[in-house]
Short mmCIF file of C-alpha atoms and ligand atoms in Angstrom, two decimals:
data_model
loop_
_atom_site.label_atom_id
_atom_site.label_comp_id
_atom_site.label_asym_id
_atom_site.label_seq_id
_atom_site.Cartn_x
_atom_site.Cartn_y
_atom_site.Cartn_z
CA UNK A 1 -9.88 7.78 17.49
CA UNK A 2 -12.92 5.78 16.35
CA UNK A 3 -13.46 2.22 17.55
CA UNK A 4 -12.50 0.96 14.10
CA UNK A 5 -9.25 2.92 14.08
CA UNK A 6 -8.39 1.71 17.59
CA UNK A 7 -8.99 -1.94 16.73
CA UNK A 8 -6.96 -1.66 13.54
CA UNK A 9 -4.03 0.07 15.23
CA UNK A 10 -3.86 -2.40 18.13
CA UNK A 11 -4.16 -5.42 15.84
CA UNK A 12 -1.58 -4.15 13.33
CA UNK A 13 0.95 -3.41 16.06
CA UNK A 14 0.47 -6.76 17.73
CA UNK A 15 0.91 -8.78 14.53
CA UNK A 16 3.93 -6.71 13.46
CA UNK A 17 5.52 -7.81 16.75
CA UNK A 18 4.69 -11.51 16.52
CA UNK A 19 4.81 -12.08 12.73
CA UNK A 20 8.02 -14.12 12.53
CA UNK A 21 7.16 -16.25 15.59
CA UNK A 22 3.56 -16.74 14.38
CA UNK A 23 4.76 -18.10 11.05
CA UNK A 24 7.17 -20.54 12.74
CA UNK A 25 4.62 -21.78 15.30
CA UNK A 26 1.60 -22.06 12.98
CA UNK A 27 3.23 -23.15 9.73
CA UNK A 28 2.17 -26.85 9.98
CA UNK A 29 -0.97 -26.33 12.08
CA UNK A 30 -3.39 -27.54 9.41
CA UNK A 31 -1.63 -30.94 9.26
CA UNK A 32 -3.38 -32.02 12.46
CA UNK A 33 -6.80 -30.60 11.52
CA UNK A 34 -8.50 -32.77 8.90
CA UNK A 35 -11.90 -31.12 9.30
CA UNK A 36 -10.41 -27.65 8.73
CA UNK A 37 -8.71 -28.98 5.61
CA UNK A 38 -12.02 -30.49 4.48
CA UNK A 39 -13.87 -27.15 4.64
CA UNK A 40 -10.96 -25.45 2.87
CA UNK A 41 -11.14 -28.15 0.18
CA UNK A 42 -14.90 -27.57 -0.18
CA UNK A 43 -14.27 -23.83 -0.52
CA UNK A 44 -11.55 -24.48 -3.13
CA UNK A 45 -13.97 -26.61 -5.15
CA UNK A 46 -16.75 -24.00 -4.89
CA UNK A 47 -14.58 -21.06 -5.98
CA UNK A 48 -13.09 -23.08 -8.81
CA UNK A 49 -16.62 -23.84 -10.04
CA UNK A 50 -17.75 -20.22 -9.65
CA UNK A 51 -15.81 -18.98 -12.68
CA UNK A 52 -12.79 -16.79 -13.31
CA UNK A 53 -11.39 -14.01 -11.18
CA UNK A 54 -9.20 -13.51 -8.15
CA UNK A 55 -9.69 -15.15 -4.77
CA UNK A 56 -8.53 -13.17 -1.73
CA UNK A 57 -7.33 -14.52 1.60
CA UNK A 58 -8.35 -11.57 3.78
CA UNK A 59 -6.31 -11.32 6.96
CA UNK A 60 -3.86 -13.80 5.44
CA UNK A 61 -1.18 -13.40 8.10
CA UNK A 62 1.97 -15.22 6.93
CA UNK A 63 0.13 -16.69 3.94
CA UNK A 64 0.07 -20.30 5.10
CA UNK A 65 -3.61 -20.76 4.14
CA UNK A 66 -3.19 -18.73 0.94
CA UNK A 67 -0.48 -21.23 -0.02
CA UNK A 68 -2.72 -24.15 1.02
CA UNK A 69 -5.45 -22.90 -1.35
CA UNK A 70 -2.89 -22.51 -4.13
CA UNK A 71 -1.77 -26.12 -3.55
CA UNK A 72 -5.42 -27.18 -3.78
CA UNK A 73 -5.46 -25.72 -7.30
CA UNK A 74 -7.16 -22.37 -6.63
CA UNK A 75 -5.89 -20.06 -9.36
CA UNK A 76 -5.26 -16.34 -8.93
CA UNK A 77 -5.28 -16.54 -5.12
CA UNK A 78 -3.62 -13.71 -3.21
CA UNK A 79 -3.42 -12.42 0.36
CA UNK A 80 -4.28 -9.14 2.08
CA UNK A 81 -3.35 -8.30 5.66
CA UNK A 82 -3.41 -5.31 7.95
CA UNK A 83 0.09 -5.94 9.31
CA UNK A 84 3.11 -4.92 7.20
CA UNK A 85 5.15 -7.34 9.31
CA UNK A 86 2.88 -10.22 8.35
CA UNK A 87 2.96 -9.18 4.68
CA UNK A 88 6.77 -9.14 4.73
CA UNK A 89 6.84 -12.65 6.23
CA UNK A 90 4.23 -13.89 3.72
CA UNK A 91 6.22 -12.53 0.77
CA UNK A 92 9.50 -14.09 1.92
CA UNK A 93 7.90 -17.43 2.84
CA UNK A 94 5.78 -17.74 -0.32
CA UNK A 95 7.67 -15.79 -3.03
CA UNK A 96 5.45 -17.21 -5.80
CA UNK A 97 2.28 -15.66 -4.37
CA UNK A 98 1.05 -12.06 -4.18
CA UNK A 99 0.45 -10.34 -0.83
CA UNK A 100 -0.71 -6.76 -0.23
CA UNK A 101 -1.38 -4.58 2.79
CA UNK A 102 -5.01 -3.65 3.38
CA UNK A 103 -7.93 -3.79 5.76
CA UNK A 104 -11.14 -5.80 5.51
CA UNK A 105 -12.95 -2.71 6.78
CA UNK A 106 -12.08 -0.73 3.61
CA UNK A 107 -10.60 -2.87 0.86
CA UNK A 108 -8.79 -1.29 -2.07
CA UNK A 109 -10.65 -3.59 -4.47
CA UNK A 110 -13.31 -2.79 -7.08
CA UNK A 111 -16.95 -3.71 -6.51
CA UNK A 112 -17.77 -7.26 -7.55
CA UNK A 113 -14.15 -8.14 -8.31
CA UNK A 114 -13.58 -11.33 -6.26
CA UNK A 115 -14.86 -14.81 -7.09
CA UNK A 116 -13.95 -15.86 -3.58
CA UNK A 117 -12.97 -14.52 -0.17
CA UNK A 118 -11.44 -16.49 2.68
CA UNK A 119 -11.71 -14.93 6.13
CA UNK A 120 -9.79 -17.48 8.23
CA UNK A 121 -9.59 -16.42 11.87
CA UNK A 122 -9.07 -12.82 10.81
CA UNK A 123 -12.15 -11.55 12.66
CA UNK A 124 -10.81 -12.88 15.98
CA UNK A 125 -9.81 -9.35 16.98
CA UNK A 126 -12.86 -7.63 15.48
CA UNK A 127 -15.35 -6.34 18.05
CA UNK A 128 -18.85 -7.65 17.19
CA UNK A 129 -20.15 -4.13 16.56
CA UNK A 130 -17.63 -3.80 13.68
CA UNK A 131 -18.64 -7.10 12.00
CA UNK A 132 -21.47 -5.45 9.98
CA UNK A 133 -18.95 -3.07 8.35
CA UNK A 134 -16.65 -6.01 7.50
CA UNK A 135 -19.49 -8.10 6.07
CA UNK A 136 -20.79 -5.13 4.03
CA UNK A 137 -17.31 -4.80 2.55
CA UNK A 138 -17.22 -8.54 1.74
CA UNK A 139 -20.57 -8.20 -0.03
CA UNK A 140 -19.28 -5.18 -1.99
CA UNK A 141 -16.10 -6.86 -3.29
CA UNK A 142 -17.56 -10.30 -4.07
CA UNK A 143 -18.84 -10.89 -7.59
CA UNK A 144 -22.38 -12.25 -7.97
CA UNK A 145 -22.02 -15.97 -7.27
CA UNK A 146 -18.77 -15.32 -5.38
CA UNK A 147 -18.00 -17.60 -2.44
CA UNK A 148 -17.05 -16.83 1.17
CA UNK A 149 -15.51 -19.09 3.82
CA UNK A 150 -15.37 -17.59 7.31
CA UNK A 151 -13.56 -19.43 10.12
CA UNK A 152 -13.91 -18.13 13.66
CA UNK A 153 -13.97 -19.05 17.35
CA UNK A 154 -17.44 -19.83 18.77
CA UNK A 155 -18.64 -18.04 21.87
CA UNK A 156 -19.47 -14.63 23.21
CA UNK A 157 -16.44 -13.84 25.34
CA UNK A 158 -13.56 -11.44 24.89
CA UNK A 159 -10.09 -12.18 26.25
CA UNK A 160 -7.49 -9.51 26.89
CA UNK A 161 -4.10 -11.15 26.23
CA UNK A 162 -0.78 -9.75 27.41
CA UNK A 163 1.41 -12.56 26.02
CA UNK A 164 1.29 -14.28 22.63
CA UNK A 165 3.69 -16.33 20.51
CA UNK A 166 6.52 -15.65 22.97
CA UNK A 167 6.06 -11.87 23.00
CA UNK A 168 4.66 -9.34 25.43
CA UNK A 169 1.73 -7.69 23.68
CA UNK A 170 -1.70 -6.33 24.52
CA UNK A 171 -4.73 -7.16 22.46
CA UNK A 172 -8.27 -8.56 22.59
CA UNK A 173 -9.45 -11.91 21.23
CA UNK A 174 -13.15 -12.22 20.40
CA UNK A 175 -15.20 -15.38 20.19
CA UNK A 176 -18.30 -14.80 18.02
CA UNK A 177 -21.84 -16.11 18.36
CA UNK A 178 -22.68 -18.25 15.27
CA UNK A 179 -26.30 -17.08 15.24
CA UNK A 180 -25.14 -13.47 15.28
CA UNK A 181 -22.62 -14.13 12.48
CA UNK A 182 -25.32 -15.86 10.38
CA UNK A 183 -27.75 -12.97 10.95
CA UNK A 184 -25.16 -10.31 10.12
CA UNK A 185 -23.99 -12.12 6.98
CA UNK A 186 -27.63 -12.38 5.86
CA UNK A 187 -28.29 -8.71 6.65
CA UNK A 188 -25.22 -7.85 4.55
CA UNK A 189 -26.91 -9.58 1.58
CA UNK A 190 -25.01 -12.87 1.63
CA UNK A 191 -26.60 -16.33 1.63
CA UNK A 192 -25.31 -18.69 4.33
CA UNK A 193 -24.95 -22.15 2.75
CA UNK A 194 -23.48 -24.17 5.60
CA UNK A 195 -22.40 -23.91 9.21
CA UNK A 196 -19.77 -26.43 10.37
CA UNK A 197 -18.93 -26.35 14.07
CA UNK A 198 -16.33 -28.60 15.66
CA UNK A 199 -15.01 -29.23 19.16
CA UNK A 200 -11.42 -28.23 20.07
CA UNK A 201 -8.79 -30.67 18.79
CA UNK A 202 -6.26 -32.34 21.11
CA UNK A 203 -3.67 -29.74 20.12
CA UNK A 204 -5.95 -26.83 21.06
CA UNK A 205 -6.40 -25.61 24.59
CA UNK A 206 -9.89 -26.46 25.93
CA UNK A 207 -10.24 -22.70 26.48
CA UNK A 208 -10.15 -22.27 22.70
CA UNK A 209 -13.65 -23.77 22.63
CA UNK A 210 -15.58 -24.66 19.49
CA UNK A 211 -14.53 -23.52 16.03
CA UNK A 212 -16.95 -22.48 13.28
CA UNK A 213 -16.60 -22.56 9.51
CA UNK A 214 -19.37 -20.84 7.54
CA UNK A 215 -19.70 -21.09 3.78
CA UNK A 216 -21.75 -18.33 2.15
CA UNK A 217 -22.19 -16.76 -1.27
CA UNK A 218 -23.34 -13.55 -2.87
CA UNK A 219 -26.55 -14.13 -4.84
CA UNK A 220 -26.45 -13.79 -8.61
CA UNK A 221 -29.18 -11.13 -8.49
CA UNK A 222 -29.09 -8.53 -5.74
C1 SAM B 301 -5.15 -15.07 13.91
S1 SAM B 301 -4.34 -14.32 12.55
C2 SAM B 301 -4.86 -15.38 11.21
C3 SAM B 301 -3.93 -15.28 10.05
C4 SAM B 301 -4.19 -16.29 8.93
N1 SAM B 301 -5.53 -16.19 8.42
C5 SAM B 301 -3.90 -17.68 9.43
O1 SAM B 301 -4.84 -18.46 9.62
O2 SAM B 301 -2.73 -17.98 9.68
C6 SAM B 301 -5.33 -12.86 12.27
C7 SAM B 301 -4.82 -12.04 11.10
O3 SAM B 301 -5.86 -11.15 10.69
C8 SAM B 301 -5.28 -9.90 10.38
N2 SAM B 301 -6.33 -8.89 10.49
C9 SAM B 301 -7.05 -8.56 11.57
N3 SAM B 301 -7.93 -7.58 11.27
C10 SAM B 301 -7.75 -7.30 9.95
C11 SAM B 301 -8.34 -6.38 9.04
N4 SAM B 301 -9.30 -5.53 9.42
N5 SAM B 301 -7.94 -6.39 7.77
C12 SAM B 301 -6.95 -7.22 7.36
N6 SAM B 301 -6.33 -8.10 8.16
C13 SAM B 301 -6.73 -8.14 9.44
C14 SAM B 301 -4.15 -9.76 11.38
O4 SAM B 301 -3.20 -8.80 10.99
C15 SAM B 301 -3.60 -11.18 11.44
O5 SAM B 301 -2.58 -11.38 10.48
#
């Protein structure tokens, strides 16, 4: 089994187990995070200005942020997630939105087809050595001028967890180095437009550390 296959299998199995609990625990999480909502609002404005075409929430989980973007007025927004359990929860929770199974490492989307991609904490289980493959795929599916928002945990540690969302599971959580993320996005052909980094909020464990939100776009001419 390749490293990619192993990461995908472990992540899919874990989220299938926790999907219902995750949706219940995280459903109102953005309410207490004004800065996170601000970067999502900036992304919504940028994709709306970037023209027509679908916007994908990649690693959408239960679709709570997909629905947030739809409420912000982003048209043609849909979700993709690795976990069939998460997709089932997303479809039942947000019946007016479209959700499909798929992996950011090999998306079933045509080249240049997205005007926007949101990657909101969906690389938190991706080993750093697999990030270049994910970013190359983002570059492939984004249209020229297409916008990316990537939210992730800041650091360089990996944490093996055996419990999550009230379930016994086994999976790795990765914090990513912002300089590495910026370099890899650039090497993938994307232009990094902004890096927002905030401290943990009161509701987050101090061990969560800083959180990063990078806006980037695919240049018009490549
Ligand atoms: C921490 S959750 C975040 C979910 C959602 N973005 C949110 O903020 O509620 C991580 C999600 O990323 C998904 N994921 C991880 N790796 C993925 C991949 N390669 N392709 C698609 N989804 C992936 C997981 O299945 C999980 O639903």
